PDB file of C-alpha atoms in Angstrom:
ATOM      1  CA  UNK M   1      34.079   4.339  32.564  1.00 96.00           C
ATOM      2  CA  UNK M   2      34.297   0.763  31.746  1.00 98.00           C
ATOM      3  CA  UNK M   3      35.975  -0.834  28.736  1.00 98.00           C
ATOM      4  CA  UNK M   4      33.321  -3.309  27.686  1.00 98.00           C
ATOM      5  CA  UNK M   5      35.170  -6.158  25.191  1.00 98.00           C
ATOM      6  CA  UNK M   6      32.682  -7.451  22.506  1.00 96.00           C
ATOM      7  CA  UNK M   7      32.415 -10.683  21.336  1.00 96.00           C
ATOM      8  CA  UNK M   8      30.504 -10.589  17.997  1.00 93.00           C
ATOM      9  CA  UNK M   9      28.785 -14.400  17.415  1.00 95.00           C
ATOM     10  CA  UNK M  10      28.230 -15.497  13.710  1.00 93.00           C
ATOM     11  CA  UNK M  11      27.583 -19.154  13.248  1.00 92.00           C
ATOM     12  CA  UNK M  12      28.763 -20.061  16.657  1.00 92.00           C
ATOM     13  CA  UNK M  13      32.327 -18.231  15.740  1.00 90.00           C
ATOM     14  CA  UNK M  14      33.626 -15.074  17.267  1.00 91.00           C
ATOM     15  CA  UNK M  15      34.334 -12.709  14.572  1.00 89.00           C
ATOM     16  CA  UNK M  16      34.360  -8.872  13.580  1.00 79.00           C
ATOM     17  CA  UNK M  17      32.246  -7.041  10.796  1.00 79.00           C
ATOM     18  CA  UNK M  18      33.395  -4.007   9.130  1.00 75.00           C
ATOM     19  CA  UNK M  19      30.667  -1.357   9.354  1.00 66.00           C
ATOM     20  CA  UNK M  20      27.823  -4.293   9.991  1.00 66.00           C
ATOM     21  CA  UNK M  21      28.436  -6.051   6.928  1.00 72.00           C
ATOM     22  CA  UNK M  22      28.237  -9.653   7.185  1.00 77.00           C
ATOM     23  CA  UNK M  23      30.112 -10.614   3.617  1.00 76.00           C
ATOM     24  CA  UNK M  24      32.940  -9.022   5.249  1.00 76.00           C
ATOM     25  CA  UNK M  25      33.973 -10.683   8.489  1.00 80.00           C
ATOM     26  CA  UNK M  26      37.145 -11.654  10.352  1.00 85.00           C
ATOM     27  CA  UNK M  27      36.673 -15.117  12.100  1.00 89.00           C
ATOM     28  CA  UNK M  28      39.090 -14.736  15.370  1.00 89.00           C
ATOM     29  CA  UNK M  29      37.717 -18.179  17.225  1.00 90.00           C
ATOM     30  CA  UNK M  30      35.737 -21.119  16.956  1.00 93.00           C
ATOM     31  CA  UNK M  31      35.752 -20.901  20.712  1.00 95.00           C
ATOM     32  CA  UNK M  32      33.674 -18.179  22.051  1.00 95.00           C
ATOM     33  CA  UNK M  33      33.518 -19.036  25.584  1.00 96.00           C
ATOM     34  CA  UNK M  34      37.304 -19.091  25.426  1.00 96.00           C
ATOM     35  CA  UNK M  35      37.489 -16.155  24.095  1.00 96.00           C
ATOM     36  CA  UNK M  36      35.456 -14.477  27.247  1.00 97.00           C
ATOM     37  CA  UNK M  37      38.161 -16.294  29.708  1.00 97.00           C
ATOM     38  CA  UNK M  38      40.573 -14.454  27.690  1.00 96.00           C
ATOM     39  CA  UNK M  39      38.825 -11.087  28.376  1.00 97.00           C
ATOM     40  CA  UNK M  40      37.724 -11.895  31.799  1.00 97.00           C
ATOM     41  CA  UNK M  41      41.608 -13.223  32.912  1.00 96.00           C
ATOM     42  CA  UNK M  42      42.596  -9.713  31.282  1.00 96.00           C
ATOM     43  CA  UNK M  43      40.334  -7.851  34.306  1.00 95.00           C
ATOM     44  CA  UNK M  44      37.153  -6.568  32.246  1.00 97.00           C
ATOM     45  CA  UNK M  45      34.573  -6.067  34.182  1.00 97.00           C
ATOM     46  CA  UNK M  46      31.803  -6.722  31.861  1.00 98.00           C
ATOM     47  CA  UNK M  47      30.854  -7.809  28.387  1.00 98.00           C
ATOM     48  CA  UNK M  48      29.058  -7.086  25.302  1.00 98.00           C
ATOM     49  CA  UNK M  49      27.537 -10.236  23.209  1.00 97.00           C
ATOM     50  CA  UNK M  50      26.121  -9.934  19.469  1.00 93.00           C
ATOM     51  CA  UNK M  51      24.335 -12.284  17.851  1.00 94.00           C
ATOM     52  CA  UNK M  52      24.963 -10.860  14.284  1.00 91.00           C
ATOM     53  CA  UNK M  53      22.713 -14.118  13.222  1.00 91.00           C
ATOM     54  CA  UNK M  54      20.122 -13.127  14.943  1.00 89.00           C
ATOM     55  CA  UNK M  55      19.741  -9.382  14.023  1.00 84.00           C
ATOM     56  CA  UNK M  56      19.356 -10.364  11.001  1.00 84.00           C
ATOM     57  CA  UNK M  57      17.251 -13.033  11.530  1.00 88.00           C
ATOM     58  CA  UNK M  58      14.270 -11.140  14.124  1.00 84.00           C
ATOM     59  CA  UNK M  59      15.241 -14.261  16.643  1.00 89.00           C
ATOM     60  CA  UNK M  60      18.225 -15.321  18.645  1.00 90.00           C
ATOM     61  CA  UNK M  61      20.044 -17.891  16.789  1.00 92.00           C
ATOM     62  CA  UNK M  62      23.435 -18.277  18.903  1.00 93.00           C
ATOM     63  CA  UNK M  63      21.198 -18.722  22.557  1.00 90.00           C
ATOM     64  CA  UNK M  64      23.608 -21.790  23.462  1.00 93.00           C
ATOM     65  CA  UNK M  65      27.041 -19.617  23.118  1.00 95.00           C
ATOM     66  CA  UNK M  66      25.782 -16.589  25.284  1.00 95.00           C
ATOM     67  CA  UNK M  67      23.977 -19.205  27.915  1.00 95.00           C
ATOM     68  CA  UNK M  68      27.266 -21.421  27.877  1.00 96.00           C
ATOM     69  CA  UNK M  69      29.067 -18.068  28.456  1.00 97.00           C
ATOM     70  CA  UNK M  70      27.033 -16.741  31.345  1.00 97.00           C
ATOM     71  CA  UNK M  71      27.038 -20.263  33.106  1.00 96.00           C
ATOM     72  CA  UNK M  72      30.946 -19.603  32.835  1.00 96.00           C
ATOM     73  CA  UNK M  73      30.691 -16.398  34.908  1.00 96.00           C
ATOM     74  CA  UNK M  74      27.944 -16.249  36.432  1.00 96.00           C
ATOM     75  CA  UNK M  75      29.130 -12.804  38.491  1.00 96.00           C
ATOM     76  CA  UNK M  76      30.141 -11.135  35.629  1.00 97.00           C
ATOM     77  CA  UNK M  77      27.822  -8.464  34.020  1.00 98.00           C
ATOM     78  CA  UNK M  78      26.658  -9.356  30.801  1.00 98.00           C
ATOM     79  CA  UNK M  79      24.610  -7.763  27.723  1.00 98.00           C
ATOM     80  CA  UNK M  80      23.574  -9.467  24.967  1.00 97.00           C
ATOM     81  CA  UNK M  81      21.703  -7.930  21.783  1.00 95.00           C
ATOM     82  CA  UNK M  82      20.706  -9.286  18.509  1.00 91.00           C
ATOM     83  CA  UNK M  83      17.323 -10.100  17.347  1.00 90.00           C
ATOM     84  CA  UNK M  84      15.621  -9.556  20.973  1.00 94.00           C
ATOM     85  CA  UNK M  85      11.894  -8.589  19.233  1.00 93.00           C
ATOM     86  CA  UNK M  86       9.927 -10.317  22.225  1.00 96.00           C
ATOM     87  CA  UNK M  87       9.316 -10.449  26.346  1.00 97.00           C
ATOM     88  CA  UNK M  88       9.988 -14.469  26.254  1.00 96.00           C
ATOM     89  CA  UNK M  89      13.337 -13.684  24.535  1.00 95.00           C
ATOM     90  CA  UNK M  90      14.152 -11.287  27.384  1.00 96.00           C
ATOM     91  CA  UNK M  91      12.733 -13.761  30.094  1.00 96.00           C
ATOM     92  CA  UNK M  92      15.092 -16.744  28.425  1.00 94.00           C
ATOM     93  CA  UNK M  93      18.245 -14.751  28.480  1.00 96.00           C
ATOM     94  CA  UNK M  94      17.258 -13.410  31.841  1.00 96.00           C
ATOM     95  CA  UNK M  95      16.821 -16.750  32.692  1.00 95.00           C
ATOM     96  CA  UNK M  96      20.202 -17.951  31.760  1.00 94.00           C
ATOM     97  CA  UNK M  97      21.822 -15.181  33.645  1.00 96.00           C
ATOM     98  CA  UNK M  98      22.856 -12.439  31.327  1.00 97.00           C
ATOM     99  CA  UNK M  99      22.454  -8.934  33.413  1.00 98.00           C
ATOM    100  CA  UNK M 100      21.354  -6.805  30.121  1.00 98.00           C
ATOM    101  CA  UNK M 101      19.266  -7.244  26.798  1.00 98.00           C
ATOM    102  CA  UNK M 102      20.233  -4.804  24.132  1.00 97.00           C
ATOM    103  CA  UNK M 103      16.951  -3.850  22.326  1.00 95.00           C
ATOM    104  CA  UNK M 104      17.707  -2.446  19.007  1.00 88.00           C
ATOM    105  CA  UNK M 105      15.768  -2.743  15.894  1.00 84.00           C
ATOM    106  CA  UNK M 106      12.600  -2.991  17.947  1.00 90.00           C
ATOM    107  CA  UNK M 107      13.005  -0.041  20.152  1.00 91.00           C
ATOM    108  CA  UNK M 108      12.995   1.940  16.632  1.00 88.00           C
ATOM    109  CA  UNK M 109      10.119  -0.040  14.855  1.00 88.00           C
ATOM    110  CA  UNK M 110       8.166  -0.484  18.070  1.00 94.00           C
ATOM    111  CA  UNK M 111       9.062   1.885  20.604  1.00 93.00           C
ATOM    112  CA  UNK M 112       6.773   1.021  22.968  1.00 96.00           C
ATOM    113  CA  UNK M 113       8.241  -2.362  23.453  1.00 97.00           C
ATOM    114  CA  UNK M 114      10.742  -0.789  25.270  1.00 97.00           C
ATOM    115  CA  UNK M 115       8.469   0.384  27.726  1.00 97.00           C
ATOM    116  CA  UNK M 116       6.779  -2.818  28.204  1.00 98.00           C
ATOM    117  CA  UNK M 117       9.760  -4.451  28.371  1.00 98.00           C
ATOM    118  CA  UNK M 118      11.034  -2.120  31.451  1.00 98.00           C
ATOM    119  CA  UNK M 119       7.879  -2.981  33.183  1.00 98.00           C
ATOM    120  CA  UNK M 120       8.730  -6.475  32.988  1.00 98.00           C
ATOM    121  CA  UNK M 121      12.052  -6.885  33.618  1.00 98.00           C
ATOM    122  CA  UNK M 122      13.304  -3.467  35.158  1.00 97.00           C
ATOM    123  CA  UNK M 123      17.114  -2.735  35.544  1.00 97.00           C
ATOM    124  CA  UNK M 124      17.510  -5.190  32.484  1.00 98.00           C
ATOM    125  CA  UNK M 125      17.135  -3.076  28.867  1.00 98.00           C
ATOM    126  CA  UNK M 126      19.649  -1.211  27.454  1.00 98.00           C
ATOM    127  CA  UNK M 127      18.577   0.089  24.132  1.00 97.00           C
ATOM    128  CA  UNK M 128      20.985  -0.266  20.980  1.00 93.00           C
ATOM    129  CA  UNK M 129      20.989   2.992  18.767  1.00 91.00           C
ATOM    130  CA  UNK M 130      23.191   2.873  15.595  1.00 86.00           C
ATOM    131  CA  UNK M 131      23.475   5.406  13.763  1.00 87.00           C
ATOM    132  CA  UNK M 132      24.389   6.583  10.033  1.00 83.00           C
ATOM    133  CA  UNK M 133      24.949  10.630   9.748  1.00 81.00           C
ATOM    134  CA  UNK M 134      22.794  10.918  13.415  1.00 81.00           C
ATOM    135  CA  UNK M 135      19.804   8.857  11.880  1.00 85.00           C
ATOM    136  CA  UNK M 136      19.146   5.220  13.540  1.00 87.00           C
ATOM    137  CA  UNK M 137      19.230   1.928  11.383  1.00 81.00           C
ATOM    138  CA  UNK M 138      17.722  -1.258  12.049  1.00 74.00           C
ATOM    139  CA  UNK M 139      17.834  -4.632  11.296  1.00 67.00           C
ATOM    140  CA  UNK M 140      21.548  -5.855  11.221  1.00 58.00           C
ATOM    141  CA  UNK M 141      22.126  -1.991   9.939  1.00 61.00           C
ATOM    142  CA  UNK M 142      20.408  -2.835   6.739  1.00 64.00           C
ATOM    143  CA  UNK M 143      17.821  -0.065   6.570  1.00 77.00           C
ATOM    144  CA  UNK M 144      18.091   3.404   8.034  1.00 79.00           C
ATOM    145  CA  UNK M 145      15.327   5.160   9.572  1.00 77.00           C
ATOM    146  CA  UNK M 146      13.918   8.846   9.630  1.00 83.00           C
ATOM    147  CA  UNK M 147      14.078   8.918  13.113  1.00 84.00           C
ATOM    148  CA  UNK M 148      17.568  10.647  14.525  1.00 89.00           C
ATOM    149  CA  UNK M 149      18.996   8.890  17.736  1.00 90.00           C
ATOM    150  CA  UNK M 150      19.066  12.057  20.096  1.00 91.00           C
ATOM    151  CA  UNK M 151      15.313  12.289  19.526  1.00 91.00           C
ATOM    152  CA  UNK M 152      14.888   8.277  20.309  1.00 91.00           C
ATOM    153  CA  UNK M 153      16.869   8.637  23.312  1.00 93.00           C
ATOM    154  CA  UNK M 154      14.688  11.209  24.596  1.00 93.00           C
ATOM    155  CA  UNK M 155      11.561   9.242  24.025  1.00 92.00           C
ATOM    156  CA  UNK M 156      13.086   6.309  26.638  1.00 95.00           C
ATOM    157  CA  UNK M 157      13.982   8.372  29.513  1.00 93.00           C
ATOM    158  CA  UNK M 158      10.637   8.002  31.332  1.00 92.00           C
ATOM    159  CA  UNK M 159      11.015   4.131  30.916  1.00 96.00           C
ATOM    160  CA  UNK M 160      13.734   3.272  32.683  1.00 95.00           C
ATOM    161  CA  UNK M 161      16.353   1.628  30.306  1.00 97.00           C
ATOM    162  CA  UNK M 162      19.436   1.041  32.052  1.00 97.00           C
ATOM    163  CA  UNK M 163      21.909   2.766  29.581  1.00 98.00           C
ATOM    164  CA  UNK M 164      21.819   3.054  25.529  1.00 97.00           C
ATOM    165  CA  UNK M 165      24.955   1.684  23.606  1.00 96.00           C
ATOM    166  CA  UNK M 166      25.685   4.252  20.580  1.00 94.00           C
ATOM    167  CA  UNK M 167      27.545   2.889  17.584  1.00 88.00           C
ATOM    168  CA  UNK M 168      28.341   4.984  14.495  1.00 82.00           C
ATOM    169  CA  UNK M 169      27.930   2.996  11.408  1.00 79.00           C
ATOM    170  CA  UNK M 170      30.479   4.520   9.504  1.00 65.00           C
ATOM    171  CA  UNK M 171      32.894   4.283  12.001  1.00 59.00           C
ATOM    172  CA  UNK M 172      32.484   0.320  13.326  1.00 54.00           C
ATOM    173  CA  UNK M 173      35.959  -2.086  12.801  1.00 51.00           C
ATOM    174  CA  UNK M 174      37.319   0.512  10.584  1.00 52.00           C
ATOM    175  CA  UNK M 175      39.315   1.283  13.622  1.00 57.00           C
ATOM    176  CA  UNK M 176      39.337   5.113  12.526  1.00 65.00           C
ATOM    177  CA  UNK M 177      38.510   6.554  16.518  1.00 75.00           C
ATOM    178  CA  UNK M 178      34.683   7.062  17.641  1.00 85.00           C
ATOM    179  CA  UNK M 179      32.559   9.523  16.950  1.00 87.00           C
ATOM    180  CA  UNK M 180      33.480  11.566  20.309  1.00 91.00           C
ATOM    181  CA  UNK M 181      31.311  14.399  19.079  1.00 90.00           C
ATOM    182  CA  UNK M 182      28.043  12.544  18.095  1.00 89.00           C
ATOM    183  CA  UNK M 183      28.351  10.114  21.163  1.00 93.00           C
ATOM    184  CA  UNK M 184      28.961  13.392  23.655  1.00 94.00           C
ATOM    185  CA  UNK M 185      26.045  15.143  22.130  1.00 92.00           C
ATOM    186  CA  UNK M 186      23.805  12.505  23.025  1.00 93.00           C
ATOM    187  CA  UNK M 187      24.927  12.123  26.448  1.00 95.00           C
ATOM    188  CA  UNK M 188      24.382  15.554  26.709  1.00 95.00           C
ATOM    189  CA  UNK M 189      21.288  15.546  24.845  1.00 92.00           C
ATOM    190  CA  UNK M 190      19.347  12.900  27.439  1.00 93.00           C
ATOM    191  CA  UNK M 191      19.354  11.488  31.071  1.00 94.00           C
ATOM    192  CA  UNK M 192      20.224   8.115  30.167  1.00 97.00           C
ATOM    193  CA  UNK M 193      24.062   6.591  30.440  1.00 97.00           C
ATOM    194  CA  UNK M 194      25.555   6.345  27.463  1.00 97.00           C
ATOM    195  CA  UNK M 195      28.057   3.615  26.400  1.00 97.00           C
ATOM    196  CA  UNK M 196      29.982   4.253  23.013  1.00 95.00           C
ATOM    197  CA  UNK M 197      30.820   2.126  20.420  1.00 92.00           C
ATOM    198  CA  UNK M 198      32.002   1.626  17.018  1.00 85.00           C
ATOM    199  CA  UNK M 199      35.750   2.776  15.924  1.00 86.00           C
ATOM    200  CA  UNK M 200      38.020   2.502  19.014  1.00 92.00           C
ATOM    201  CA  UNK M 201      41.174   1.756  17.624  1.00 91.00           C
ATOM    202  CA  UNK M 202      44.056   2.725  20.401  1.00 95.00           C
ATOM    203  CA  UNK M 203      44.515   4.401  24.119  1.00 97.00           C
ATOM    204  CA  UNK M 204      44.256   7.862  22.254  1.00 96.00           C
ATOM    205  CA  UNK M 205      40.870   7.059  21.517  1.00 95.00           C
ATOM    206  CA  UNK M 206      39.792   6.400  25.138  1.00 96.00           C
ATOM    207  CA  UNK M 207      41.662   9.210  26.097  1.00 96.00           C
ATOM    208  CA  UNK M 208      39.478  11.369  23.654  1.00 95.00           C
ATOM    209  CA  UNK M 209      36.442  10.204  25.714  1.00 95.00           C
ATOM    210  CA  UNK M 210      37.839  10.635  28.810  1.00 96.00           C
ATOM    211  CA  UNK M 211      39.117  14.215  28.271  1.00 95.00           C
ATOM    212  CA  UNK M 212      35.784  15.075  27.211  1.00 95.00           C
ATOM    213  CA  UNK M 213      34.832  14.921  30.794  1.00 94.00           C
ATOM    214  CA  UNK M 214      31.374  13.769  30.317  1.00 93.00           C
ATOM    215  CA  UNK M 215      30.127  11.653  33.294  1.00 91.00           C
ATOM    216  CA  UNK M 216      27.162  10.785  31.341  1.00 96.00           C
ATOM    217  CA  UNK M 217      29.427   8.519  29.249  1.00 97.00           C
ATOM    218  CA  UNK M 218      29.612   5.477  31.316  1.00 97.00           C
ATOM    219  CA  UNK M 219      31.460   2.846  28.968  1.00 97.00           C
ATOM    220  CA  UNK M 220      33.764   1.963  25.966  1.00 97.00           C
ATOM    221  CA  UNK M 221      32.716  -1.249  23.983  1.00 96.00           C
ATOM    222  CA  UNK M 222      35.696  -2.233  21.991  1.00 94.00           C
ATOM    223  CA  UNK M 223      36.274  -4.883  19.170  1.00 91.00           C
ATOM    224  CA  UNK M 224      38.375  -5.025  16.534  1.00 89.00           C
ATOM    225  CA  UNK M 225      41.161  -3.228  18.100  1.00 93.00           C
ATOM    226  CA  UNK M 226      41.372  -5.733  21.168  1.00 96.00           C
ATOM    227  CA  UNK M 227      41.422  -9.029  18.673  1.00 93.00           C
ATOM    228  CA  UNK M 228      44.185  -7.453  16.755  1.00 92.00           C
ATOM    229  CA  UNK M 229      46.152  -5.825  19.452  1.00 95.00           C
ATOM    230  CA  UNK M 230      45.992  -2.232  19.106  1.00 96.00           C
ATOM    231  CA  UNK M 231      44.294  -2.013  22.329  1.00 97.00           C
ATOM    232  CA  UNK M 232      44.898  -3.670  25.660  1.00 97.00           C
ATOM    233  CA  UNK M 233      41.939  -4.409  27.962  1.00 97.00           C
ATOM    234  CA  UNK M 234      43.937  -4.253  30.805  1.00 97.00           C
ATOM    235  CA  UNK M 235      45.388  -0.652  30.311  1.00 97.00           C
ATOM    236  CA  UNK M 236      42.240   0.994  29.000  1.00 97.00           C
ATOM    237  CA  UNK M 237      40.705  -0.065  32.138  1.00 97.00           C
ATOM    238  CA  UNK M 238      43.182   1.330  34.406  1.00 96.00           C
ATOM    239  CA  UNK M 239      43.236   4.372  32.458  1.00 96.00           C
ATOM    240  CA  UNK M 240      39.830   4.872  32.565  1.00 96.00           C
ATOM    241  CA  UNK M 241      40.369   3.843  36.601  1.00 95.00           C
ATOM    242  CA  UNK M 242      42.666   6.775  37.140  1.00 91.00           C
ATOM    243  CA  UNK M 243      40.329   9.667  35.592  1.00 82.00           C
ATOM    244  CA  UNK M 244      37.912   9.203  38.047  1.00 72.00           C
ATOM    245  CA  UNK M 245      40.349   8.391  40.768  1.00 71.00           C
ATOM    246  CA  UNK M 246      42.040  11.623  40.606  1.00 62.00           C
ATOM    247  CA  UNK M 247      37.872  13.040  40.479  1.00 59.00           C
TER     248      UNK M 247
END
């Protein structure tokens, strides 16, 4: 399992919402490709991007950061979601050498995207589920949908999408643990790797996925609890390291 540090990009600053809201952010740089050397030099072996602009906008809006970033490390695997609604979006970021595209609020609205998408650029989707009480919401989290994530998941497993990223609403930079349950049950629930998100607030937490034993989880993506120190990248990892050594 791989701890996954995010760096969340809102007007070209790396900060942290608290359950999506964008009136209520934490700004922890103006330097977001400094804050990647910070996460890289602490041994992660890949990173999560969000351009919070751009969910809510339907288009990317911080390109330049995430480009400037994957110039930086150009070996190091990289995903990048917010407002990815079209194929010359993907082929740009592609392009610029991220390794993922994170297709949320499309994949819900539009599901066949997703499938064209794979076609196009296979190896390269992940889709972005977040959820509210097991029901997906879309753009920037500011509607929720009828459609529950376990069934959504199911509908992409013919397509090919490299692994989906599950966030609980409720649970995102409250630092409050994951939803272990809701997370395993989708895992469980569909063929597709499943990386969780939203919540992680201490070791304890990863340890909660980890005793779970469920190889279908294949990542943590952690936040808040990494910019304020409740969580070290470097330990997580090695944790994580260790479970599957002693497999």
């Amino acid at each position: 399992m791989l701890i996954i540090p995010a760096i969340d990009l809102k007007d070209g600053a790396c900060v942290r919402l608290r359950q999506g809201l964008m009136d209520d952010a934490t700004v922890f740089s103006d330097d977001p490709v400094a804050m990647a050397a910070k996460w890289v030099e602490a041994g992660c072996r890949r990173l999560h991007l969000v351009d919070l602009n751009g969910a809510f906008e339907g288009q990317p809006v911080n390109g330049e950061v995430v480009t400037a970033i994957a110039k930086r490390y150009p070996d190091l695997p990289i995903q990048i979601g917010g407002g990815i609604r079209t194929l010359e979006t993907i082929e740009h970021y592609v392009r610029a050498g991220v390794s993922y595209v994170i297709i949320g609020t499309k994949a819900v609205k539009e599901p066949e995207f997703v499938t064209e998408a794979c076609r196009a650029f296979p190896g390269k989707v992940i889709v972005g589920l977040d959820a509210k009480d097991g029901f997906v919401a879309t753009d920037g989290w500011a509607e929720v949908s009828s459609v529950q994530a376990v069934d959504l998941a199911r509908r992409f497993e013919a397509d090919g999408v490299s692994a989906i990223v599950y966030t609980d609403i409720a649970k995102d930079g409250m630092m409050q643990g994951c939803n272990v349950e809701a997370t395993v049950a989708l895992a469980n629930a569909s063929r597709i790797p499943v990386i969780a998100s939203g919540g992680i607030h201490n070791i304890g937490d990863i340890q909660k996925l980890l005793d779970t034993n469920t190889r279908g989880i294949v990542g943590a993506i952690t936040g808040r609890a990494i910019y304020e120190g409740t969580l070290d990248v470097a330990e997580a990892q090695a944790l994580c390291d260790l479970k599957y050594k002693d497999e």
